Coordinates of C-alpha atoms in Angstrom, one line a residue:
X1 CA 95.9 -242.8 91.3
X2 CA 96.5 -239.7 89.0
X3 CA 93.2 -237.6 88.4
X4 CA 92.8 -235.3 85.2
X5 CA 89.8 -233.2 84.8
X6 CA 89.1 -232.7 80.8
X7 CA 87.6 -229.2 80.2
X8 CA 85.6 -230.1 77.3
X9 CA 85.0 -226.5 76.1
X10 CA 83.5 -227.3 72.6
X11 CA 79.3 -226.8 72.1
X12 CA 79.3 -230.7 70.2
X13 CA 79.7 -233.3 71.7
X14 CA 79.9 -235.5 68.5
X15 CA 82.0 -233.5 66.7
X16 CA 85.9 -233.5 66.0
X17 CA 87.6 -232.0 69.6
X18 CA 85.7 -235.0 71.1
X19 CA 87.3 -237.0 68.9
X20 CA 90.8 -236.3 70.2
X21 CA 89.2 -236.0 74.1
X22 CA 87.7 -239.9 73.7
X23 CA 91.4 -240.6 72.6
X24 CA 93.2 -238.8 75.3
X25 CA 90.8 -240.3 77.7
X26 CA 90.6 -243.6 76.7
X27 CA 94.6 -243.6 76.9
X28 CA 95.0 -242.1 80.2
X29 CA 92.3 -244.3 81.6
X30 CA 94.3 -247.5 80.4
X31 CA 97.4 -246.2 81.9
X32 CA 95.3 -246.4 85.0
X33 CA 94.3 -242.5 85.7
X34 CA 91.0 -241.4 86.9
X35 CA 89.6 -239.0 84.3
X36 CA 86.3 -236.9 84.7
X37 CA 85.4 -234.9 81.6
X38 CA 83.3 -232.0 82.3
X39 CA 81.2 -230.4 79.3
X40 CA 81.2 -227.1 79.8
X41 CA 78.4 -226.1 77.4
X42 CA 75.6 -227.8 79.4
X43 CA 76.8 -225.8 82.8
X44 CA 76.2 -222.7 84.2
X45 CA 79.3 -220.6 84.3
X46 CA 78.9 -216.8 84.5
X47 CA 81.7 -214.4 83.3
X48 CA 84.2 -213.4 85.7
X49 CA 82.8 -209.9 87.1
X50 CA 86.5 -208.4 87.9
X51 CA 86.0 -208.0 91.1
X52 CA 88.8 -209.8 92.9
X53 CA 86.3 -211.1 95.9
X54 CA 88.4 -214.4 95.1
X55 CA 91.5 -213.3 95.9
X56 CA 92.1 -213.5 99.8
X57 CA 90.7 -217.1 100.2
X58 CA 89.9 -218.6 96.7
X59 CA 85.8 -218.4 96.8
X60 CA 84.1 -216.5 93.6
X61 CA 81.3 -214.8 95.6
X62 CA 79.5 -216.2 91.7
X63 CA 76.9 -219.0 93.2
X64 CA 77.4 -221.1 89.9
X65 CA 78.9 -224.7 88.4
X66 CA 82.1 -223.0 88.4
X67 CA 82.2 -223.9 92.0
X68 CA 82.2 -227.7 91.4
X69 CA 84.5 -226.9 88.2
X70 CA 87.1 -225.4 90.8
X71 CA 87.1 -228.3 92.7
X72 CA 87.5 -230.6 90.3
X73 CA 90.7 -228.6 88.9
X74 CA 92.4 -228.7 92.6
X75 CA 91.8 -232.7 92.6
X76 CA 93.3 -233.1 89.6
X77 CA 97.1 -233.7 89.1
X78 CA 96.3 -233.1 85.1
X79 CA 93.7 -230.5 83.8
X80 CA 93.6 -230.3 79.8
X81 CA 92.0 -227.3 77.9
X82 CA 90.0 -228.9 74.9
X83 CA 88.4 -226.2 72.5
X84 CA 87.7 -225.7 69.0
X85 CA 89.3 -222.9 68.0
X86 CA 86.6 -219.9 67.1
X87 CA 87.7 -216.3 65.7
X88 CA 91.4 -217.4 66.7
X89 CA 90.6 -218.1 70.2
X90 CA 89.2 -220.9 72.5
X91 CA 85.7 -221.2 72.9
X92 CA 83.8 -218.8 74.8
X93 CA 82.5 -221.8 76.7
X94 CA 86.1 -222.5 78.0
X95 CA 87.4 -219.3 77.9
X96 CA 84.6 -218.3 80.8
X97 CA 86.5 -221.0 82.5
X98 CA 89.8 -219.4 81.7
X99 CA 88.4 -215.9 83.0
X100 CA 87.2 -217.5 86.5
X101 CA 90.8 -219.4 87.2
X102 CA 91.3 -215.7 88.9
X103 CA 90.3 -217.3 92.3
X104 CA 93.2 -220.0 91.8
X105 CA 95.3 -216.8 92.5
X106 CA 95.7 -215.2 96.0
X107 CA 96.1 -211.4 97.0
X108 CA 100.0 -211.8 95.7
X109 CA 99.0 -213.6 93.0
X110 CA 100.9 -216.8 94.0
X111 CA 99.2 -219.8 92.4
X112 CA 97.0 -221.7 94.3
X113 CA 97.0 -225.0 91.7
X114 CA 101.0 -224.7 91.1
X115 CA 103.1 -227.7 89.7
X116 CA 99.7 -229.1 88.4
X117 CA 100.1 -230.4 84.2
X118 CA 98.2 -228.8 81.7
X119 CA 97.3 -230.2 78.2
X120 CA 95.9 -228.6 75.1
X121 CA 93.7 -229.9 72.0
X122 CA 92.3 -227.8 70.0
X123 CA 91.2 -228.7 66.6
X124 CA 90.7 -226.1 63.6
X125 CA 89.0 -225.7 60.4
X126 CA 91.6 -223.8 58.9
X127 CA 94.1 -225.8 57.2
X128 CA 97.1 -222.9 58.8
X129 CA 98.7 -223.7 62.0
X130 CA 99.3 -219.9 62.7
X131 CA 95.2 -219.4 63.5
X132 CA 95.7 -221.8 66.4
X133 CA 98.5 -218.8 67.0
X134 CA 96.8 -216.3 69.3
X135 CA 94.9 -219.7 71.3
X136 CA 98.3 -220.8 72.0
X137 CA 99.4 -217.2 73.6
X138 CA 96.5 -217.6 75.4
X139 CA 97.5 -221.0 77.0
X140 CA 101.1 -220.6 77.5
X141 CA 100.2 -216.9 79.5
X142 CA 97.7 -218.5 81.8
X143 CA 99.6 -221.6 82.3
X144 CA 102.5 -219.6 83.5
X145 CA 101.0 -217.3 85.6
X146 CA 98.6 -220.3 87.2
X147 CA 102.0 -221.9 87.5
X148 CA 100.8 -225.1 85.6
X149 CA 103.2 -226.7 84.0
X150 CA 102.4 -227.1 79.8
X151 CA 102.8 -231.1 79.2
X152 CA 101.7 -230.5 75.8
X153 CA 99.6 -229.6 73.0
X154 CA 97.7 -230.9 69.7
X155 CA 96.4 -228.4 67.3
X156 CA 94.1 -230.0 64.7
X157 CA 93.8 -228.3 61.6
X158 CA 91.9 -229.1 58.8
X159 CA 88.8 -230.0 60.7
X160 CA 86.3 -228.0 59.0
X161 CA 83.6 -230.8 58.5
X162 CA 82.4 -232.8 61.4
X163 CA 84.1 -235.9 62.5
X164 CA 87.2 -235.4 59.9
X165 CA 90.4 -235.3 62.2
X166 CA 93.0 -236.8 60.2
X167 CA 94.9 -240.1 62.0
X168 CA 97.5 -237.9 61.9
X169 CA 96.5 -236.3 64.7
X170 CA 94.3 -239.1 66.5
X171 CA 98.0 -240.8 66.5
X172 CA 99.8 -237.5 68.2
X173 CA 97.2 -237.6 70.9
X174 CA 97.2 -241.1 71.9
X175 CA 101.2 -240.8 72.5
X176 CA 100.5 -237.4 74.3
X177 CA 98.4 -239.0 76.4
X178 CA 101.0 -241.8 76.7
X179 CA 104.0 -239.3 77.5
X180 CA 101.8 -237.7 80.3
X181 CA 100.7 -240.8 82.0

């Protein structure tokens, strides 16, 4: 069975990224994958300290839920990155996440979670593509130095109200989650 681990980085969990998640999940589930969604807003996840305690074994000397967020990522065969975009960036919820992936590196900074897929949905209120620009640079940096393979990406825009993702991209996200499955 194929795992993926759903980094639900958005503070609403009724609003338009869990749109797209319920639809990712719903697919992958049907196609017979174990998916856990985590929401990340009702954890506690500290900010990475810069440190590098992590690097010789892969423990954050942080006691926090970024512990059992760690070991769900290394289960998983498919982790996706779900965020409302916020001042051009992922959520600080998810980008806390993003910070403390340091321990999936060692003291060479050889990836610990290599060859592992990684998915993006992010959904914006702007109605231009480019702010979804620097989140993107974000991902594809990360991904590569983490060694994760990018599977793919939706990038919402338009979203400014609650629950108003266009069937446009409800419809790209089901056949993402399709392609990856």
């Amino acid at each position: 069975m194929i795992n993926t681990v759903i980094l639900f980085g958005s503070p609403r969990k009724e609003g338009n990224t869990v749109q797209l998640v319920n639809i990712l999940s719903k697919t992958l589930r049907e196609k017979g994958h174990n998916v856990r969604t985590i929401y990340l807003n009702d954890l506690n996840i500290r900010p990475c300290q810069g440190c590098l305690a992590c690097l010789p074994e892969g423990i954050c000397r942080i006691n926090d839920d970024m512990k059992d967020i760690r070991k769900y990522m290394m289960e998983s065969d498919i982790i996706v990155y779900a965020t409302p975009i916020y001042w051009f960036s992922p959520s600080s919820q998810l980008k806390l996440v993003i910070d403390r992936s340091l321990a999936f590196l060692d003291e060479n900074y050889g990836s610990r979670i290599k060859g592992k897929k990684a998915v993006t949905i992010m959904t914006c209120a702007d109605e231009d593509i480019e702010t979804c620009r620097p989140s993107i640079d974000i991902f594809k940096k990360t991904f590569s130095l983490l060694g994760l393979e990018y599977a793919g990406s939706i990038e919402a825009i338009g979203c400014e109200e609650k629950c108003t993702v266009r069937n446009e991209y409800k419809k790209k996200t089901k056949k993402l989650a399709e392609s990856i499955a």
